[in-house]
Each structure stands twice: as C-alpha cells, then as structure tokens.
PDB file of C-alpha atoms in Angstrom:
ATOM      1  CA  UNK A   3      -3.308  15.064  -9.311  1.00 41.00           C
ATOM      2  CA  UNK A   4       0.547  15.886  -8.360  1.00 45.00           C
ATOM      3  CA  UNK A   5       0.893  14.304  -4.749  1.00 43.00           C
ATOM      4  CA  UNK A   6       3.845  15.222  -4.789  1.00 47.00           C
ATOM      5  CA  UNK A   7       3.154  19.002  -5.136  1.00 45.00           C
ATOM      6  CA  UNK A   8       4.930  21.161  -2.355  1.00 47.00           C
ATOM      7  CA  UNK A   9       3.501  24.627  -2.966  1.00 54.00           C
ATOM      8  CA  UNK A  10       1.812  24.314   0.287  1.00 67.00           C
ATOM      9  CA  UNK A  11       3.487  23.263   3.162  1.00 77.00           C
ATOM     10  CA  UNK A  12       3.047  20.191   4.610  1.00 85.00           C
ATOM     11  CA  UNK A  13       0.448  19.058   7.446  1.00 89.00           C
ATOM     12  CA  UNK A  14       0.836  15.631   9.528  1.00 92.00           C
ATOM     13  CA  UNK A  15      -1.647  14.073  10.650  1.00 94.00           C
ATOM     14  CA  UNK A  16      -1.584  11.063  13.664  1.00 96.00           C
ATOM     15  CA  UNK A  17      -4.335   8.364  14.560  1.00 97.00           C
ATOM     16  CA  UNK A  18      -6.366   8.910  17.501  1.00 97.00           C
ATOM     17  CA  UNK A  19      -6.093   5.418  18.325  1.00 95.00           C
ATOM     18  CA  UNK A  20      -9.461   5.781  20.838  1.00 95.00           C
ATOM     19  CA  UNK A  21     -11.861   6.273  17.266  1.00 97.00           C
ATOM     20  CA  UNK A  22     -10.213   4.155  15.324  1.00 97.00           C
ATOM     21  CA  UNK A  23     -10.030   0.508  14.265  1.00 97.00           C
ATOM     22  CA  UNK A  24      -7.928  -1.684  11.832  1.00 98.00           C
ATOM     23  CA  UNK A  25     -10.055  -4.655  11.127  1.00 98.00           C
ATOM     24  CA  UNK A  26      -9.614  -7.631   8.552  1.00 98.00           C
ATOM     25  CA  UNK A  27     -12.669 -10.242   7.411  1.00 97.00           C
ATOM     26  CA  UNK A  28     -12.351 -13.819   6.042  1.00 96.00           C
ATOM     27  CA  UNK A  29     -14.700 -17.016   4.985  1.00 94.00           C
ATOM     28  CA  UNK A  30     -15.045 -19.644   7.437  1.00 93.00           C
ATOM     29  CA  UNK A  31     -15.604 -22.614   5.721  1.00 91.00           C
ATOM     30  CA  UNK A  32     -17.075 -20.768   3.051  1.00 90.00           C
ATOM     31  CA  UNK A  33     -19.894 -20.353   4.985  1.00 92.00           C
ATOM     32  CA  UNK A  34     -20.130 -17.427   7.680  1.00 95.00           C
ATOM     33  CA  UNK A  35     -17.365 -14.294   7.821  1.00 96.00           C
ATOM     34  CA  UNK A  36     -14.882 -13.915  11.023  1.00 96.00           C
ATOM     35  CA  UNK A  37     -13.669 -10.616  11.939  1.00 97.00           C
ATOM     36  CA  UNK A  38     -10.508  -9.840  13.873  1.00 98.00           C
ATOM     37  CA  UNK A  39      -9.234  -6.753  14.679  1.00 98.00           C
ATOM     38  CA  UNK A  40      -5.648  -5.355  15.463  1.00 98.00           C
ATOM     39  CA  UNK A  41      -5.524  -2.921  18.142  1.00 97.00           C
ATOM     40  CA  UNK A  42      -2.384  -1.404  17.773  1.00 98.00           C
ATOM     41  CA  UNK A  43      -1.472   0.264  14.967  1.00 98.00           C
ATOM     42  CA  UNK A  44       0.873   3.535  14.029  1.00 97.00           C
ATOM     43  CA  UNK A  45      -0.528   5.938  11.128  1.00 97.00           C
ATOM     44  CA  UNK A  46       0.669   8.910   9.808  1.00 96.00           C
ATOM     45  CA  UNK A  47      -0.764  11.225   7.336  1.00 94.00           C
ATOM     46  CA  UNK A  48       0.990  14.192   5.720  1.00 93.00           C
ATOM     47  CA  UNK A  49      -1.733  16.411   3.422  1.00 90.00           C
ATOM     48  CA  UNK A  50      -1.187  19.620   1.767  1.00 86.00           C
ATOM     49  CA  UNK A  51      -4.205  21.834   1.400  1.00 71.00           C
ATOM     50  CA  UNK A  52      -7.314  22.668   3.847  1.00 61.00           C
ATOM     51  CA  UNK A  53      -8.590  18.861   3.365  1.00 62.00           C
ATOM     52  CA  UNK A  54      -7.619  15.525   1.979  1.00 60.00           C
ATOM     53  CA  UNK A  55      -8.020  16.320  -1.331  1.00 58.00           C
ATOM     54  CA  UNK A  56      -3.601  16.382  -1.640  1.00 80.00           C
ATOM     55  CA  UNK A  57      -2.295  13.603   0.586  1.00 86.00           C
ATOM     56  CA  UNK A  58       1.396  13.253   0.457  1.00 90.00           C
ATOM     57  CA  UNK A  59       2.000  10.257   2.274  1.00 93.00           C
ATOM     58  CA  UNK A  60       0.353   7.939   4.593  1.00 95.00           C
ATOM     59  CA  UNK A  61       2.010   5.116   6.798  1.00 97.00           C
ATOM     60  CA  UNK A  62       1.299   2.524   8.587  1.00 98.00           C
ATOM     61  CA  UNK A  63       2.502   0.303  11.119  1.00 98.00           C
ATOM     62  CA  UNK A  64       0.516  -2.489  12.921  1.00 98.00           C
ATOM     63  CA  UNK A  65       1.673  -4.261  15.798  1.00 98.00           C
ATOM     64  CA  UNK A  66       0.228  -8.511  15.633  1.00 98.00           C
ATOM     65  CA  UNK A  67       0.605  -9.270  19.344  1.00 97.00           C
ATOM     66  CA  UNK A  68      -2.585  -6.947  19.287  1.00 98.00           C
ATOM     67  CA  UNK A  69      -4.466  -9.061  16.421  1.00 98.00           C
ATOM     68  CA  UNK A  70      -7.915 -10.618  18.068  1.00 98.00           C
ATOM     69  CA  UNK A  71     -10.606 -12.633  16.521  1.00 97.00           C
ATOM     70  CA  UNK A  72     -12.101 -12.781  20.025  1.00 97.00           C
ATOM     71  CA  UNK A  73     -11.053 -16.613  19.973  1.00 96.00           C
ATOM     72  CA  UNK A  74      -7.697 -17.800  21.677  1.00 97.00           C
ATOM     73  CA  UNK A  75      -6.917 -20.695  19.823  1.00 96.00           C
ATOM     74  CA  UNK A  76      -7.610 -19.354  16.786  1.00 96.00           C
ATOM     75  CA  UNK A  77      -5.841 -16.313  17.374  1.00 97.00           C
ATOM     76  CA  UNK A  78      -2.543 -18.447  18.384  1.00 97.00           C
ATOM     77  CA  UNK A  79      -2.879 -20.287  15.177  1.00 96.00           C
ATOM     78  CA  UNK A  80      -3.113 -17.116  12.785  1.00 96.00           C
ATOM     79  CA  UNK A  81      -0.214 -15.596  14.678  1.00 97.00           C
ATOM     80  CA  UNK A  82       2.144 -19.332  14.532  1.00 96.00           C
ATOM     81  CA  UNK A  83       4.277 -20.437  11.457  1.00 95.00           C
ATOM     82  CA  UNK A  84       0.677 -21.645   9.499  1.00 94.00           C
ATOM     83  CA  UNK A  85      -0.100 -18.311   9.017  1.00 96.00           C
ATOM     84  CA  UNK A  86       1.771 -14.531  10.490  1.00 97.00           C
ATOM     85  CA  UNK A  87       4.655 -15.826  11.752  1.00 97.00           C
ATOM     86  CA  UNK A  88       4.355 -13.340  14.650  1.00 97.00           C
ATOM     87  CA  UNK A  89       7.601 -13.862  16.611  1.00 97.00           C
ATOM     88  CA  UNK A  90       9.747 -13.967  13.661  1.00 97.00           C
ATOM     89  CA  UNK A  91       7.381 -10.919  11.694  1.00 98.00           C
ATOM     90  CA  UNK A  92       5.834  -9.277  14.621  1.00 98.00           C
ATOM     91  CA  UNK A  93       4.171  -6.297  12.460  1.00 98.00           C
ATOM     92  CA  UNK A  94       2.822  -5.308   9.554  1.00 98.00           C
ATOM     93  CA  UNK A  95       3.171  -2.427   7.185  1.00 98.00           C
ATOM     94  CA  UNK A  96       1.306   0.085   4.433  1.00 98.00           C
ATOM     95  CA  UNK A  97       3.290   2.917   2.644  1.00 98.00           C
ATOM     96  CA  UNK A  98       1.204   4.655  -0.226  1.00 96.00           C
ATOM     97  CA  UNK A  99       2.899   5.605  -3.203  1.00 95.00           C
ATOM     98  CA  UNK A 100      -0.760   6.807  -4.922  1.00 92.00           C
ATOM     99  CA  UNK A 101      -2.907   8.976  -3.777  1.00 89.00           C
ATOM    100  CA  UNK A 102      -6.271   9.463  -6.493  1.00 86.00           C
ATOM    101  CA  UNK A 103      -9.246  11.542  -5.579  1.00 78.00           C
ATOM    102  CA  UNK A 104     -12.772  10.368  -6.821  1.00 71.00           C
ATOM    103  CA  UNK A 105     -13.044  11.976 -10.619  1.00 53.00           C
ATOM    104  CA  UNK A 106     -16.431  11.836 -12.793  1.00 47.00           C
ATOM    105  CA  UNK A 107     -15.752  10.592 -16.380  1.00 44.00           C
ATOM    106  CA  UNK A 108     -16.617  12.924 -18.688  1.00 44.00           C
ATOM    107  CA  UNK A 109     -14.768  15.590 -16.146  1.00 47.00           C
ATOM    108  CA  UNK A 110     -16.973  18.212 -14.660  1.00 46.00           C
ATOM    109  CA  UNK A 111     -16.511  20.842 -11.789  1.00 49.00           C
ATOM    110  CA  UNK A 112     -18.423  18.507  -9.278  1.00 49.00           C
ATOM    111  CA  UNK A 113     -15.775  16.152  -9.322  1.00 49.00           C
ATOM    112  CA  UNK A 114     -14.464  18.512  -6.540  1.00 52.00           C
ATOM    113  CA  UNK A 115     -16.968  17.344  -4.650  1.00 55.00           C
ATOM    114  CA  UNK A 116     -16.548  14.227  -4.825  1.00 60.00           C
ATOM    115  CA  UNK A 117     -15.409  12.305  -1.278  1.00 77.00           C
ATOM    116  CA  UNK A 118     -14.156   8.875  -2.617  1.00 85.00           C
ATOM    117  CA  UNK A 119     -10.706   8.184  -3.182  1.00 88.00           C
ATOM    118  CA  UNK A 120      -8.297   5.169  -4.021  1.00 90.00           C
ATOM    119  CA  UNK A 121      -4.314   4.804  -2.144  1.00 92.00           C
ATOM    120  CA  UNK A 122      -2.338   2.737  -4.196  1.00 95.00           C
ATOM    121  CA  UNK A 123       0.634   1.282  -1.586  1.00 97.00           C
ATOM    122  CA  UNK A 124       2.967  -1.256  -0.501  1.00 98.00           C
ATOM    123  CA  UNK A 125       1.511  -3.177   1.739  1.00 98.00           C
ATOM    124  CA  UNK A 126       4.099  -5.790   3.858  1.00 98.00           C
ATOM    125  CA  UNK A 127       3.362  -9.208   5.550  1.00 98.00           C
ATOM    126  CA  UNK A 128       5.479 -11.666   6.944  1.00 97.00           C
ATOM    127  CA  UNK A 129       8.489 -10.213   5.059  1.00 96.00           C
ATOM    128  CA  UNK A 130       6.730 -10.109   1.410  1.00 98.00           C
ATOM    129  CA  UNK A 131       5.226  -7.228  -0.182  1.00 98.00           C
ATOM    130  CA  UNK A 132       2.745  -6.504  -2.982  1.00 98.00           C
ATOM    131  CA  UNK A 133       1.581  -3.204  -4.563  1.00 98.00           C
ATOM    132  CA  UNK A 134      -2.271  -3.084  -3.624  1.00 97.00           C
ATOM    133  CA  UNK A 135      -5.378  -0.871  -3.919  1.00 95.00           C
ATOM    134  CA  UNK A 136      -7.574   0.361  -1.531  1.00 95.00           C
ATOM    135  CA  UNK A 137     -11.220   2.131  -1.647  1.00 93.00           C
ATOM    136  CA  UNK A 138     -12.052   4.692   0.458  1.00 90.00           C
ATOM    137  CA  UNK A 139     -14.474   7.525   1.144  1.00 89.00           C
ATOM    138  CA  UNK A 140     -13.406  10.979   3.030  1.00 87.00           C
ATOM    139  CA  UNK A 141     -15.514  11.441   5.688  1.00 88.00           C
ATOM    140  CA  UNK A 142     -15.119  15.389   6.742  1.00 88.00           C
ATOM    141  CA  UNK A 143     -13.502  17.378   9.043  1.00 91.00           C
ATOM    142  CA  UNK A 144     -14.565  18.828  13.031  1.00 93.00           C
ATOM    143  CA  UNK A 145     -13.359  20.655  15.897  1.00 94.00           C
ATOM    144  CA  UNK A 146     -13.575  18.849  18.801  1.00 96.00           C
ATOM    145  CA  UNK A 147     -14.473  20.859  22.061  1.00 96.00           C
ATOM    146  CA  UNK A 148     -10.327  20.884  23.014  1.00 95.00           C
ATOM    147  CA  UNK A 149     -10.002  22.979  19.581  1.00 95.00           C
ATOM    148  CA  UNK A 150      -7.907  19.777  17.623  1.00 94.00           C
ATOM    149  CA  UNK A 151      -8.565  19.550  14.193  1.00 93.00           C
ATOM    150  CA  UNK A 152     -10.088  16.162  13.210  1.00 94.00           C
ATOM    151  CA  UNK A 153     -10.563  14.447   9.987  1.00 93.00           C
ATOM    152  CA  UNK A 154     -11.981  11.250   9.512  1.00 93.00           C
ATOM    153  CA  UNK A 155     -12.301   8.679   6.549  1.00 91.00           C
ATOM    154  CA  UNK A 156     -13.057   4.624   5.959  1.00 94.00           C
ATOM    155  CA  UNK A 157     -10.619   2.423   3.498  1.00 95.00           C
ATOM    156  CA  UNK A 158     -11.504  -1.021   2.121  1.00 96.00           C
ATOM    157  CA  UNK A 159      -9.589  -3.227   0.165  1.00 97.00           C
ATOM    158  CA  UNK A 160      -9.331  -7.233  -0.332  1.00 97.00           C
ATOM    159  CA  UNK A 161      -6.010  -8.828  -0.768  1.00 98.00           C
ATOM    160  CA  UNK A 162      -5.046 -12.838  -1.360  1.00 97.00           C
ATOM    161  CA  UNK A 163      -3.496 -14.152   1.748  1.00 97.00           C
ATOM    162  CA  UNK A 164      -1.550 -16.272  -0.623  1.00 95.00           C
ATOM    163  CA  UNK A 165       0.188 -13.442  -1.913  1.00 97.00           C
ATOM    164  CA  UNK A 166       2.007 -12.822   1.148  1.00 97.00           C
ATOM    165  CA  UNK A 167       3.035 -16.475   1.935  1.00 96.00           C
ATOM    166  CA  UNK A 168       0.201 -17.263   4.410  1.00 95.00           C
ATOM    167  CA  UNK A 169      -0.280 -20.740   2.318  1.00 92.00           C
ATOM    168  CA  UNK A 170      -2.126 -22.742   5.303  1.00 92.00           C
ATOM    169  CA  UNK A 171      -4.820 -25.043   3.507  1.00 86.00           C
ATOM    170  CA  UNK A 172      -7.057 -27.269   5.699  1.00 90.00           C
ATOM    171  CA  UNK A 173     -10.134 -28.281   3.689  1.00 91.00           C
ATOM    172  CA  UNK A 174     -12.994 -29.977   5.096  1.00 89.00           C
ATOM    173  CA  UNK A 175     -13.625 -33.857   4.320  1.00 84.00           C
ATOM    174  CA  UNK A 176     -15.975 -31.884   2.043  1.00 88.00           C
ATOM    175  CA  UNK A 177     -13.097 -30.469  -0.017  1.00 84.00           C
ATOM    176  CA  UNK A 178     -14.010 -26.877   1.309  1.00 84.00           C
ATOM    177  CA  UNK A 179     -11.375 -24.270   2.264  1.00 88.00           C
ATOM    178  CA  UNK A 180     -11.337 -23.876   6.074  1.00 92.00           C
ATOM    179  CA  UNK A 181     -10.015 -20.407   5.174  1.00 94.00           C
ATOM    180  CA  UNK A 182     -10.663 -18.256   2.460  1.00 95.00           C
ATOM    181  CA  UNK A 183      -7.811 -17.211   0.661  1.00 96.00           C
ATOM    182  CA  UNK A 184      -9.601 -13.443   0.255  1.00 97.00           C
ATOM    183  CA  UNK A 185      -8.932 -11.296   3.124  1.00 97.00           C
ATOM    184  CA  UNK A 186     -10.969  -7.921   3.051  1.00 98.00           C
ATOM    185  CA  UNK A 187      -9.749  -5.426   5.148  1.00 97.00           C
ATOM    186  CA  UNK A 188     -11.337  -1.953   6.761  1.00 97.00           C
ATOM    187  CA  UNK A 189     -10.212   0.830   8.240  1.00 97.00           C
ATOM    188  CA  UNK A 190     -11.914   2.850  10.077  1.00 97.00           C
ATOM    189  CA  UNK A 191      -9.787   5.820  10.779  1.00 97.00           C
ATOM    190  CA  UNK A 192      -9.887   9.081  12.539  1.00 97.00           C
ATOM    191  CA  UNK A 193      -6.775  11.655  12.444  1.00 96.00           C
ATOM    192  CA  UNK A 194      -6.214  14.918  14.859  1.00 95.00           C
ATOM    193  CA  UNK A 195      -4.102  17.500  13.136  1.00 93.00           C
ATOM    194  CA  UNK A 196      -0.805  18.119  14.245  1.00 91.00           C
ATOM    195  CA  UNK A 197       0.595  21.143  14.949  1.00 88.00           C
ATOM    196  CA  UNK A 198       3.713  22.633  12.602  1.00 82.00           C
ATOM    197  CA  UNK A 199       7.046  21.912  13.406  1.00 73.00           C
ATOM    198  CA  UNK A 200       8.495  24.688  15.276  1.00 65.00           C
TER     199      UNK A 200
END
C-alpha cells in the first residue's frame, strides 16, 4: 500500500477526547497488572479514501501532568527523575511513518475486508526515541445525531521501558522486579471528521 498516495485529497481527522482513552499496563511485582491512564492527549489523523484503509499520517501528543494510576504516590514517583522525568520531559510523542492494512497470505479479494492493521512510528519518551509497532483493529464508521462523521479504532502495542531510559530497578528481598520492564499500551480512540480547508 502507497501511504503516501495523493490522488485523493486529504481528510484530517481530530480525537474526540470525551470517547477516548490513552492507557498503558505494567507488572507489579510480577504478580497483578496496574493500569494508568493519560488524560490528555493531541491526535491527528489525515486519511485519503472513504475509510481508513489509506492513512497518511497520524500524530500524537500526550500531555504527563495528566498521567493517573489512581494512586498519588505512585503517580509522583513515575512522573520524578526514577522514571518520566515530567518537569524536564513534560510530554510524550507518536509520529507514524507505516501505515499496513491487514492482508491474507496467499492474497485474495477478502483481504479488503479485512479490519486489522499495524502503524509502524516513532514513538518519543523522556527525550529518546525508538521505531515501534503497534496492533490495531478498525472499528467502523457513524453519523452521530449532529451529522459529524465518526470513525473509531483500538491500537495495542508493548514497548521496554528500558528502551527509553526509564532504568528504575527496585527488586523485592525476593529478587523480583517491582516493575516490569514491559509496558503494554492501548488506545482506545475515536476520531470526528474534519471539515476541508476552505
């Protein structure tokens, strides 16, 4: 697929921050998962064609004051030096350079069909950044009773927290990790269609 095709012009999408959510999982312990979520985010989308199937672009900007694992001291640890960094890297960012709609291997004509995709980006933290992969799965498009255009769809990846310099290690007397060095993350994002640039 050429994402980079402009025989159609292009459509932006933004996040509809309300029906959406940014959230990231990790091992505690090695034991049970934690889940925080960051509230405010920035995403743009540009697409060519009717649906998803050609995305140009996507981008992503997350703001870490907003990061909440619905624990205070925990969340002012993740966002100190151990870990984000926050003051001195207050956000993080995604730009895909990949976009690769679900095929079937052999190729066949339901491939079209098919709703799963993979975004291959440039994802930053705390002033590092690494080429990663995420999963996702297109989940349609609606009209909403105001007549906006909506289009929804869910990404999942897992990245090494190590990777992007968050090195904090406190074992238990055990030897277990506190923290898992996996980090899976999941979007769950909805997008209302923009109208062209006049």
């Amino acid at each position: 697929m050429d994402i980079n095709s402009q025989e159609e012009a292009a459509t932006k999408w933004s996040v509809d921050p309300i029906h959406s959510e940014l959230a990231f999982r990790t091992r505690h312990i090695m034991i049970t998962t934690v889940t925080g979520r960051i509230s405010n985010f920035e995403l743009e989308v540009q697409t060519t064609g009717s649906d998803f199937g050609n995305v140009i672009s996507l981008q992503l900007k997350a703001y870490l004051d907003s990061l909440s694992t619905e624990h205070g001291p925990r969340d002012k640890h993740l966002m100190s030096q151990d870990f984000l960094d926050a003051k001195k890297f207050p956000y993080l960012e995604f730009q895909s350079v990949d976009f690769e709609k679900g095929g079937m291997s052999p190729p066949s004509f339901l491939g079209a069909l098919r709703r799963d995709f993979k975004i291959q980006g440039l994802l930053s933290i705390k002033g590092l950044s690494r080429m990663v992969v995420l999963n996702g799965e297109f989940g349609g498009l609606a009209t909403d009773l105001a007549g906006e255009v909506r289009a929804g769809f869910t990404v999942r990846g897992r990245i090494s927290r190590k990777d992007f310099g968050l090195d904090w290690a406190g074992v238990l007397h055990s030897g277990k990790l506190i923290v898992s060095d996996d980090v899976d993350i999941v979007g769950n994002i909805q997008l209302i269609k923009q109208p062209p640039a006049a």
